[in-house]
């Protein structure tokens, strides 16, 4: 799933290509992806794109007072096309195309939103105000917002009785961090994903804040200037523990382990993060009882 750094890079990529251009057609192919009907998607046609921004993991394309807001979810992606075929896209169960946006002008360029797999989560909204999108309205502070200070972060953790892993990827606590970067941030901070947020000392809060900003800024820098098609591979390359079960930790050489957490799994390094002790898989131990 694309997270803050990838969506940030995508928004920069689109900003260069869309700003000042007129939208010619917006064609939803997978009707389930379109979550709003008023205003209709056709209301975007003929409008000039003003700004493209990121809100958490959402992309926001603004065109003369309307917003096309996109959440790529788990398997969604955006493909830029320099020459879109003239015939309209046809829906089919095997066609991963969810929506096509074509710009005015001779080059027939634009983008396709695609979604692989059977679990459909890609969501598109056409709204007058981004806050009309429930997922956007719920977003917590953005960790890369210069106004998000260490004091803000400390206040956010202070009363939270949940485990760090759960807090970091909760979009209403913090916008933009998901399963992959929460693993990376905790590894960089040398902290157990099971540690309770409210139990952190002042020094630990500062260390986690540094790791959060540092990890995300580094990933944004790596992704910057990359074409939309190259972002997924770059994300994978840059990850140190996430998705690397069984591989050596790049910091200490210990074997990276995996444990289930909520609806997915997390990866961590025992030496760097949990004093050398493997975390108990709570789901597995419950089964063994
Ligand atoms: Zn390690």
Short mmCIF file of C-alpha atoms and ligand atoms in Angstrom, two decimals, residues 187 241 248-254 256 269-273, ligand 1:
data_model
loop_
_atom_site.label_atom_id
_atom_site.label_comp_id
_atom_site.label_asym_id
_atom_site.label_seq_id
_atom_site.Cartn_x
_atom_site.Cartn_y
_atom_site.Cartn_z
CA UNK A 187 13.29 -0.01 14.02
CA UNK A 241 12.80 -4.48 8.23
CA UNK A 248 19.69 -10.03 8.33
CA UNK A 249 19.09 -6.68 10.04
CA UNK A 250 21.16 -4.06 8.16
CA UNK A 251 22.17 -2.51 11.49
CA UNK A 252 23.20 -5.48 13.67
CA UNK A 253 22.94 -8.62 11.49
CA UNK A 254 20.36 -10.38 13.69
CA UNK A 256 14.45 -10.09 11.22
CA UNK A 269 14.73 -6.90 14.77
CA UNK A 270 14.96 -8.53 18.24
CA UNK A 271 18.49 -7.23 18.96
CA UNK A 272 17.72 -3.64 17.94
CA UNK A 273 14.21 -3.43 19.35
ZN1 LIG B 1 19.12 -5.15 14.31
#
